Tab-separated table of C-alpha atoms in Angstrom:
chain	number	residue	atom	x	y	z
A	1	MET	CA	-64.510	379.861	39.103
A	2	GLU	CA	-66.809	379.860	36.166
A	3	ALA	CA	-64.848	376.854	34.069
A	4	ARG	CA	-65.218	374.869	37.071
A	5	ALA	CA	-69.021	375.287	37.475
A	6	GLY	CA	-69.778	374.566	33.788
A	7	GLU	CA	-67.768	371.375	33.911
A	8	ARG	CA	-69.793	370.670	37.001
A	9	ARG	CA	-72.887	371.407	34.994
A	10	ARG	CA	-71.919	369.230	32.089
A	11	LEU	CA	-71.354	366.343	34.255
A	12	PRO	CA	-74.866	365.026	34.682
A	13	SER	CA	-75.634	365.532	31.024
A	14	VAL	CA	-72.402	363.467	30.052
A	15	LEU	CA	-73.873	360.609	32.377
A	16	LEU	CA	-77.220	361.112	31.218
A	17	ARG	CA	-76.218	360.508	27.920
A	18	GLY	CA	-74.319	357.375	28.719
A	19	ALA	CA	-76.761	356.296	30.421
A	20	ALA	CA	-79.162	356.487	27.531
A	21	LEU	CA	-76.718	354.945	25.112
A	22	LEU	CA	-76.098	351.998	27.356
A	23	ALA	CA	-80.090	351.728	27.969
A	24	LEU	CA	-80.367	351.434	24.162
A	25	ALA	CA	-77.563	349.161	23.505
A	26	LEU	CA	-79.322	346.878	25.665
A	27	VAL	CA	-82.953	347.179	24.190
A	28	VAL	CA	-81.072	346.638	20.945
A	29	ALA	CA	-79.375	343.435	22.480
A	30	GLU	CA	-82.594	342.126	23.957
A	31	VAL	CA	-84.642	342.619	20.911
A	32	ALA	CA	-81.797	340.801	18.804
A	33	ALA	CA	-81.672	338.159	21.178
A	34	PHE	CA	-85.473	337.799	21.085
A	35	ALA	CA	-85.185	337.615	17.419
A	36	VAL	CA	-82.192	335.000	17.395
A	37	LEU	CA	-84.090	332.928	19.896
A	38	HIS	CA	-86.973	332.734	17.882
A	39	ALA	CA	-85.325	331.831	14.831
A	40	LEU	CA	-83.724	328.839	16.512
A	41	VAL	CA	-87.333	327.769	17.596
A	42	TRP	CA	-88.382	328.143	14.089
A	43	TRP	CA	-85.249	326.178	13.357
A	44	ARG	CA	-85.460	323.204	15.969
A	45	PRO	CA	-88.812	323.641	18.160
A	46	HIS	CA	-87.124	321.090	20.625
A	47	LEU	CA	-84.318	323.545	21.684
A	48	PHE	CA	-86.792	325.217	24.230
A	49	TYR	CA	-89.345	323.987	26.750
A	50	THR	CA	-92.713	325.567	25.881
A	51	VAL	CA	-95.703	325.149	28.172
A	52	ASP	CA	-98.665	322.711	26.364
A	53	ALA	CA	-100.991	321.623	28.605
A	54	VAL	CA	-103.756	319.180	26.860
A	55	GLY	CA	-107.661	319.549	27.869
A	56	PRO	CA	-109.069	317.929	31.056
A	57	GLN	CA	-111.105	315.115	28.526
A	58	GLU	CA	-108.008	314.099	26.743
A	59	TYR	CA	-106.087	313.864	30.055
A	60	ALA	CA	-108.902	311.848	31.392
A	61	ASP	CA	-109.076	309.715	28.398
A	62	TYR	CA	-104.949	308.897	29.056
A	63	LEU	CA	-105.666	307.941	32.749
A	64	ALA	CA	-108.298	305.568	31.668
A	65	SER	CA	-106.118	304.281	28.879
A	66	ARG	CA	-102.591	304.384	29.782
A	67	ASP	CA	-100.461	301.008	30.859
A	68	PRO	CA	-100.373	301.180	34.890
A	69	VAL	CA	-96.891	300.290	35.398
A	70	LEU	CA	-95.087	301.025	32.022
A	71	GLY	CA	-97.192	304.479	30.877
A	72	TRP	CA	-97.722	303.250	27.056
A	73	PRO	CA	-98.715	301.239	25.354
A	74	GLY	CA	-101.864	300.830	26.622
A	75	ALA	CA	-104.293	297.797	25.681
A	76	THR	CA	-105.822	299.741	22.788
A	77	ARG	CA	-102.606	300.216	21.137
A	78	LEU	CA	-101.350	296.535	21.838
A	79	GLY	CA	-104.346	295.415	20.198
A	80	ASP	CA	-104.315	298.060	16.872
A	81	GLY	CA	-102.936	295.242	14.718
A	82	SER	CA	-99.388	296.185	14.883
A	83	PHE	CA	-98.999	293.521	17.417
A	84	ASP	CA	-99.269	289.872	17.223
A	85	ALA	CA	-101.386	287.525	20.267
A	86	VAL	CA	-98.275	287.808	22.578
A	87	GLY	CA	-97.437	291.461	22.102
A	88	SER	CA	-94.508	291.352	19.892
A	89	ARG	CA	-94.375	293.400	16.644
A	90	ARG	CA	-95.768	291.258	13.739
A	91	VAL	CA	-93.040	288.665	12.823
A	92	PRO	CA	-93.750	288.093	9.033
A	93	ALA	CA	-91.346	285.205	8.543
A	94	PHE	CA	-93.039	283.554	11.561
A	95	PRO	CA	-96.216	284.999	11.918
A	96	ASP	CA	-98.007	282.640	14.097
A	97	PRO	CA	-96.384	282.513	17.763
A	98	ALA	CA	-98.637	279.343	18.563
A	99	THR	CA	-97.036	277.413	16.181
A	100	ALA	CA	-93.568	279.042	16.200
A	101	PRO	CA	-92.459	279.294	19.397
A	102	ALA	CA	-89.201	282.397	19.865
A	103	LEU	CA	-85.801	281.456	19.758
A	104	VAL	CA	-84.851	285.241	20.693
A	105	SER	CA	-86.877	287.948	22.063
A	106	LEU	CA	-85.972	291.636	21.998
A	107	TYR	CA	-86.735	294.587	24.333
A	108	GLY	CA	-85.851	298.081	23.587
A	109	ASP	CA	-87.227	301.543	22.245
A	110	SER	CA	-88.281	302.236	18.860
A	111	MET	CA	-84.723	301.047	17.482
A	112	THR	CA	-85.618	297.502	18.678
A	113	TYR	CA	-89.105	297.970	16.966
A	114	SER	CA	-87.651	299.337	13.941
A	115	LEU	CA	-89.746	302.480	13.695
A	116	GLU	CA	-89.898	303.902	10.073
A	117	VAL	CA	-89.828	300.585	8.104
A	118	GLY	CA	-92.286	298.165	7.485
A	119	GLU	CA	-92.539	294.374	9.303
A	120	GLU	CA	-91.042	292.919	6.869
A	121	ASP	CA	-87.587	294.942	7.045
A	122	ALA	CA	-87.669	295.338	11.111
A	123	TRP	CA	-84.455	294.037	12.109
A	124	GLY	CA	-86.117	291.505	14.457
A	125	ASN	CA	-88.036	290.114	11.650
A	126	GLN	CA	-84.720	290.082	9.367
A	127	LEU	CA	-82.968	287.833	12.367
A	128	ALA	CA	-85.522	285.508	12.380
A	129	ARG	CA	-85.113	284.929	8.646
A	130	LEU	CA	-81.156	284.091	9.233
A	131	LEU	CA	-81.824	282.083	12.231
A	132	GLY	CA	-84.768	280.312	10.859
A	133	ALA	CA	-86.608	280.634	13.810
A	134	ARG	CA	-89.122	283.113	15.303
A	135	VAL	CA	-87.666	286.178	17.114
A	136	ALA	CA	-90.400	288.183	19.225
A	137	ASN	CA	-90.034	292.021	19.057
A	138	PHE	CA	-91.176	293.510	22.289
A	139	GLY	CA	-89.672	297.018	21.325
A	140	ILE	CA	-91.885	300.092	21.966
A	141	GLY	CA	-91.291	303.653	20.689
A	142	GLY	CA	-90.352	306.163	23.243
A	143	PHE	CA	-89.443	303.684	26.008
A	144	GLY	CA	-86.166	304.114	28.169
A	145	THR	CA	-84.160	301.011	28.678
A	146	ASP	CA	-85.536	300.995	32.323
A	147	GLN	CA	-89.324	300.615	30.935
A	148	ALA	CA	-87.802	297.868	28.319
A	149	TYR	CA	-86.605	296.378	31.493
A	150	LEU	CA	-89.850	296.547	33.081
A	151	ARG	CA	-91.523	295.130	29.820
A	152	PHE	CA	-89.434	292.022	30.259
A	153	LEU	CA	-90.107	291.900	34.107
A	154	GLY	CA	-93.750	291.439	33.537
A	155	ASN	CA	-93.671	289.821	30.174
A	156	HIS	CA	-94.907	286.235	31.279
A	157	GLN	CA	-95.789	285.221	27.698
A	158	ASP	CA	-92.128	285.669	26.750
A	159	GLU	CA	-90.314	281.980	26.921
A	160	ALA	CA	-87.582	282.595	24.223
A	161	PRO	CA	-84.555	281.018	25.926
A	162	ILE	CA	-82.202	283.854	24.504
A	163	VAL	CA	-83.593	287.396	25.205
A	164	PHE	CA	-81.936	290.890	24.304
A	165	LEU	CA	-82.275	294.268	26.406
A	166	ASN	CA	-81.064	296.700	23.568
A	167	HIS	CA	-79.834	300.156	24.889
A	168	PHE	CA	-79.876	302.574	22.795
A	169	SER	CA	-77.284	305.206	23.280
A	170	ASP	CA	-79.711	307.943	24.206
A	171	ASP	CA	-82.079	306.327	26.188
A	172	ILE	CA	-79.597	307.169	29.174
A	173	LEU	CA	-81.596	310.275	29.072
A	174	ARG	CA	-84.650	308.796	29.416
A	175	ASP	CA	-83.573	306.620	32.264
A	176	VAL	CA	-83.510	309.303	34.424
A	177	ASN	CA	-86.850	311.146	33.032
A	178	ARG	CA	-90.258	310.825	33.981
A	179	TRP	CA	-91.998	313.076	31.734
A	180	ARG	CA	-91.025	312.705	27.972
A	181	TYR	CA	-91.977	316.051	27.141
A	182	LEU	CA	-89.120	317.344	28.914
A	183	ILE	CA	-86.808	316.464	26.621
A	184	SER	CA	-88.736	315.856	23.544
A	185	THR	CA	-91.206	318.844	23.183
A	186	SER	CA	-93.475	316.940	20.368
A	187	PRO	CA	-97.257	316.719	20.867
A	188	GLN	CA	-97.229	313.100	21.499
A	189	SER	CA	-94.638	313.577	24.378
A	190	ARG	CA	-96.966	315.738	26.309
A	191	LEU	CA	-98.806	312.764	28.288
A	192	ALA	CA	-95.584	310.603	27.946
A	193	PHE	CA	-94.997	310.092	31.774
A	194	LYS	CA	-93.091	307.242	32.678
A	195	PRO	CA	-91.576	305.350	35.742
A	196	ARG	CA	-87.447	305.346	36.207
A	197	PHE	CA	-85.412	303.872	38.991
A	198	VAL	CA	-83.209	305.611	41.232
A	199	VAL	CA	-80.008	304.259	42.970
A	200	GLU	CA	-79.649	303.652	46.484
A	201	GLY	CA	-75.881	302.038	47.229
A	202	GLU	CA	-75.754	299.659	44.795
A	203	ARG	CA	-79.474	298.858	44.789
A	204	LEU	CA	-82.345	300.106	42.233
A	205	VAL	CA	-85.169	301.466	43.635
A	206	PRO	CA	-88.255	301.875	41.450
A	207	VAL	CA	-90.063	305.189	41.084
A	208	PRO	CA	-93.715	304.569	39.646
A	209	LEU	CA	-95.814	306.540	37.002
A	210	PRO	CA	-96.702	309.832	38.544
A	211	GLU	CA	-100.542	310.144	39.638
A	212	LEU	CA	-101.621	313.654	39.170
A	213	SER	CA	-105.271	315.244	39.155
A	214	TYR	CA	-105.761	317.613	36.198
A	215	ASP	CA	-105.189	320.542	37.981
A	216	ALA	CA	-101.676	319.140	39.320
A	217	TYR	CA	-100.862	318.085	35.797
A	218	VAL	CA	-101.812	321.596	34.656
A	219	GLY	CA	-99.161	323.093	37.464
A	220	CYS	CA	-96.850	320.693	36.624
A	221	VAL	CA	-96.681	321.637	33.087
A	222	ARG	CA	-96.573	325.441	34.196
A	223	SER	CA	-93.845	324.589	36.343
A	224	GLY	CA	-91.616	323.090	34.084
A	225	GLY	CA	-92.017	319.362	35.777
A	226	ARG	CA	-91.380	320.537	39.196
A	227	CYS	CA	-93.953	318.575	40.481
A	228	LEU	CA	-92.297	315.178	39.664
A	229	ASP	CA	-89.974	313.718	42.369
A	230	ASP	CA	-86.654	312.462	40.851
A	231	GLU	CA	-87.263	314.240	37.668
A	232	PHE	CA	-83.754	315.394	36.448
A	233	PHE	CA	-84.649	317.351	33.483
A	234	LEU	CA	-86.432	320.182	35.326
A	235	VAL	CA	-86.763	323.531	33.229
A	236	ASP	CA	-84.360	326.639	33.815
A	237	ASP	CA	-82.819	324.818	37.029
A	238	GLY	CA	-79.159	325.321	36.038
A	239	ARG	CA	-78.364	321.752	36.163
A	240	SER	CA	-80.331	319.788	33.650
A	241	GLY	CA	-79.473	322.070	30.422
A	242	ILE	CA	-83.305	322.475	29.537
A	243	LEU	CA	-84.534	325.940	28.995
A	244	SER	CA	-87.476	327.939	28.228
A	245	LEU	CA	-87.895	331.152	26.213
A	246	ARG	CA	-88.116	333.914	28.908
A	247	PHE	CA	-87.278	337.387	29.612
A	248	PRO	CA	-84.350	338.685	29.970
A	249	TYR	CA	-83.851	337.033	26.291
A	250	LEU	CA	-80.316	337.999	26.158
A	251	LEU	CA	-79.400	335.877	29.210
A	252	THR	CA	-81.609	332.875	28.061
A	253	LEU	CA	-79.375	333.336	24.784
A	254	LEU	CA	-76.288	333.239	26.540
A	255	ARG	CA	-77.349	329.904	28.691
A	256	ALA	CA	-78.493	328.317	25.521
A	257	LYS	CA	-74.808	327.945	24.327
A	258	ASP	CA	-74.415	325.467	27.690
A	259	GLY	CA	-77.974	324.268	27.400
A	260	LEU	CA	-78.418	320.344	26.737
A	261	MET	CA	-79.629	320.696	23.228
A	262	LEU	CA	-77.885	323.321	21.595
A	263	GLY	CA	-74.903	323.159	23.717
A	264	SER	CA	-74.268	319.393	22.474
A	265	ARG	CA	-74.552	320.382	18.954
A	266	LEU	CA	-71.943	323.562	19.641
A	267	ASP	CA	-69.511	320.997	21.248
A	268	ARG	CA	-69.943	318.820	18.429
A	269	GLU	CA	-70.749	315.456	20.688
A	270	PRO	CA	-74.307	313.774	20.701
A	271	ARG	CA	-76.541	315.333	23.417
A	272	HIS	CA	-76.269	312.263	25.626
A	273	ALA	CA	-72.211	312.408	26.022
A	274	ARG	CA	-72.668	314.327	29.154
A	275	LEU	CA	-74.802	311.907	31.039
A	276	TYR	CA	-72.216	309.183	30.102
A	277	ARG	CA	-69.545	310.916	32.266
A	278	ALA	CA	-68.812	309.917	35.768
A	279	GLY	CA	-70.028	312.310	38.471
A	280	HIS	CA	-72.854	313.826	36.273
A	281	PRO	CA	-75.031	315.514	38.484
A	282	SER	CA	-78.086	313.174	36.843
A	283	ASP	CA	-76.351	309.812	38.049
A	284	ALA	CA	-77.683	308.720	34.732
A	285	LEU	CA	-74.612	306.262	34.066
A	286	ARG	CA	-75.098	304.557	37.456
A	287	VAL	CA	-78.847	304.051	36.867
A	288	THR	CA	-78.354	302.574	33.380
A	289	HIS	CA	-75.604	300.244	34.374
A	290	LEU	CA	-77.324	298.841	37.155
A	291	VAL	CA	-80.558	298.477	34.844
A	292	LEU	CA	-78.586	296.329	32.305
A	293	ARG	CA	-77.011	294.497	35.544
A	294	ASP	CA	-80.003	293.461	36.958
A	295	PHE	CA	-81.516	292.528	33.555
A	296	VAL	CA	-78.552	290.154	33.373
A	297	ARG	CA	-78.818	288.679	36.852
A	298	THR	CA	-82.772	288.252	36.226
A	299	ALA	CA	-82.410	286.726	32.824
A	300	GLN	CA	-80.237	284.254	34.140
A	301	GLY	CA	-82.332	283.475	37.351
A	302	ARG	CA	-85.142	282.462	35.125
A	303	GLY	CA	-82.998	280.203	33.095
A	304	ARG	CA	-82.583	282.581	30.210
A	305	THR	CA	-79.734	283.425	28.374
A	306	PRO	CA	-79.054	287.592	28.434
A	307	VAL	CA	-77.518	289.555	25.687
A	308	VAL	CA	-77.051	293.157	26.499
A	309	THR	CA	-76.231	295.383	23.685
A	310	VAL	CA	-75.905	299.192	22.771
A	311	ILE	CA	-76.993	300.765	19.477
A	312	PRO	CA	-75.500	304.147	18.534
A	313	ASP	CA	-77.101	306.764	16.603
A	314	GLY	CA	-75.565	308.849	13.869
A	315	LYS	CA	-73.896	311.381	15.992
A	316	ASP	CA	-72.450	308.623	18.121
A	317	ILE	CA	-70.520	307.229	14.545
A	318	GLU	CA	-69.719	310.878	13.889
A	319	TYR	CA	-68.125	311.491	17.119
A	320	ARG	CA	-66.274	307.948	17.148
A	321	ARG	CA	-64.586	309.066	13.678
A	322	ALA	CA	-63.648	312.096	14.860
A	323	ASN	CA	-62.533	311.557	18.370
A	324	GLY	CA	-61.626	307.769	17.990
A	325	ALA	CA	-63.850	306.660	21.284
A	326	TRP	CA	-67.450	306.331	21.685
A	327	ALA	CA	-69.496	308.809	24.014
A	328	TYR	CA	-71.000	305.660	25.681
A	329	GLN	CA	-67.497	303.903	26.608
A	330	PRO	CA	-67.985	304.213	30.384
A	331	LEU	CA	-71.037	302.145	30.370
A	332	LEU	CA	-69.365	299.520	28.448
A	333	ASP	CA	-66.433	299.571	30.851
A	334	LEU	CA	-68.623	299.018	33.517
A	335	LEU	CA	-70.516	296.430	32.294
A	336	ALA	CA	-67.116	294.489	31.586
A	337	ALA	CA	-65.789	295.109	34.859
A	338	ASP	CA	-69.027	292.989	36.169
A	339	GLY	CA	-68.078	290.464	33.512
A	340	ILE	CA	-70.932	291.145	31.326
A	341	GLU	CA	-70.211	290.988	27.644
A	342	VAL	CA	-71.854	293.624	25.593
A	343	LEU	CA	-72.951	293.564	21.845
A	344	ASP	CA	-71.710	297.018	20.914
A	345	PHE	CA	-73.175	297.295	17.497
A	346	GLY	CA	-70.899	300.249	16.638
A	347	PRO	CA	-67.892	298.706	15.424
A	348	GLY	CA	-69.963	296.445	13.390
A	349	ILE	CA	-71.826	298.969	11.650
A	350	LEU	CA	-68.768	301.233	11.160
A	351	ALA	CA	-67.026	298.103	9.247
A	352	ARG	CA	-70.229	297.887	6.901
A	353	LEU	CA	-70.114	301.680	6.382
A	354	GLY	CA	-66.511	301.726	5.330
A	355	GLU	CA	-66.156	305.415	3.985
A	356	ARG	CA	-69.830	306.039	3.443
A	357	SER	CA	-71.807	308.528	6.042
A	358	PRO	CA	-74.057	307.460	8.577
A	359	CYS	CA	-76.719	309.364	6.385
A	360	ALA	CA	-76.495	306.408	4.166
A	361	VAL	CA	-78.175	303.970	6.662
A	362	ILE	CA	-79.938	306.597	9.083
A	363	ASN	CA	-83.045	308.584	8.212
A	364	ARG	CA	-82.272	312.222	7.928
A	365	CYS	CA	-78.745	311.236	9.455
A	366	TYR	CA	-79.710	311.368	13.031
A	367	GLU	CA	-82.735	309.556	13.651
A	368	HIS	CA	-84.047	306.172	13.016
A	369	PHE	CA	-82.125	303.342	10.788
A	370	ASN	CA	-83.461	302.715	7.257
A	371	ALA	CA	-84.223	299.001	6.161
A	372	GLU	CA	-80.398	298.656	5.107
A	373	GLY	CA	-79.320	299.878	8.636
A	374	TYR	CA	-81.752	297.528	10.415
A	375	ARG	CA	-80.166	294.761	8.031
A	376	MET	CA	-76.970	295.707	9.362
A	377	LEU	CA	-78.088	295.211	13.140
A	378	ALA	CA	-79.679	291.809	12.109
A	379	GLU	CA	-76.541	290.723	10.742
A	380	ILE	CA	-74.406	291.647	13.377
A	381	ALA	CA	-76.672	290.270	16.155
A	382	TYR	CA	-76.482	286.853	14.244
A	383	GLU	CA	-72.774	286.798	14.120
A	384	HIS	CA	-72.504	287.691	17.814
A	385	LEU	CA	-74.964	284.921	18.604
A	386	ILE	CA	-72.843	282.401	16.401
A	387	ALA	CA	-69.432	283.673	17.806
A	388	ARG	CA	-70.846	283.013	21.583
A	389	GLY	CA	-71.883	279.715	20.515
A	390	LEU	CA	-75.663	280.237	21.460
A	391	VAL	CA	-76.634	279.367	17.899
A	392	ALA	CA	-75.127	276.864	15.282
A	393	PRO	CA	-73.333	278.369	12.392
A	394	PRO	CA	-74.745	277.910	8.854
A	395	ARG	CA	-73.996	275.382	7.028
A	396	THR	CA	-71.716	275.769	4.450
């Protein structure tokens, strides 16, 4: 009897020690997860969403200066000397749009604008020299393919007979996004609100720029974008893959491996690869497909010759070499089913690279092209125009 009583007295003690050890292990794991997460933020700040609202005056200035349809660029930016009288990036080969009407016009994002090189090395200007005719460059940094299409729709100064809509592979994220800061946590993205399209049946329906008071804007920042209708990239919603740093940190760390930013790195694929898959909850593939389809129809209806392109990034090139397929192939297949010929810059870049890494032509391996990379785009576009019979081949 005394032995049994002793065992009963020891049992609570054992349980208490076990509970204490478990609690200690959880505390240690939580502290370790906190440290790992903050190391990740130091390494790549964009991996997690952080609340960062601007002040009331900066927000008021933004509302006063933004483009009412596109979001950006505002009139002030278009007049800052980077653009010419018709809103194109300056074209040194044919600097005066009044005396050199454009044969070709380009629409797209920073890969079209040719960020990180000067005007001379921009691929629109290099293409102009190959063609011997002006190429108007209406690319704008940070645009989605949807914004580029909207700029084309509203640009009544552009009368070029051949018009390109360049889809940069990562733009599929922007095409289902209304606030760029959710997918690019840089200071300049804090006020980058944009329009988008949603799909109803087989029809695109426009969703305009958000109209938010300052208080509503601050609430939107604090809620991770939940004030925005038709925004896919809501923070911590379990679908978008966008995460914030929050307690319990161990759970956040475990979720991070499946998040959009870190998960794609661990899967060794571009962060946009998932959105090109049919059935993805964002519906991004259908949205981008219909934007490009409607561009073709609209351009043809205006008596213009449309050229749809896809520009890969460095991760796309690495993914193609490793897997034998492009991450954006489903988009090419949908457009082909519509009878739309697409200029995929990927194969031409691969052929020109040979055995070299994409780092040879892309700054920091995964960002914008350098001068050689943009020259590749110009050469590939020139060859495509000749192959389609849209321009005459050079005289031999």
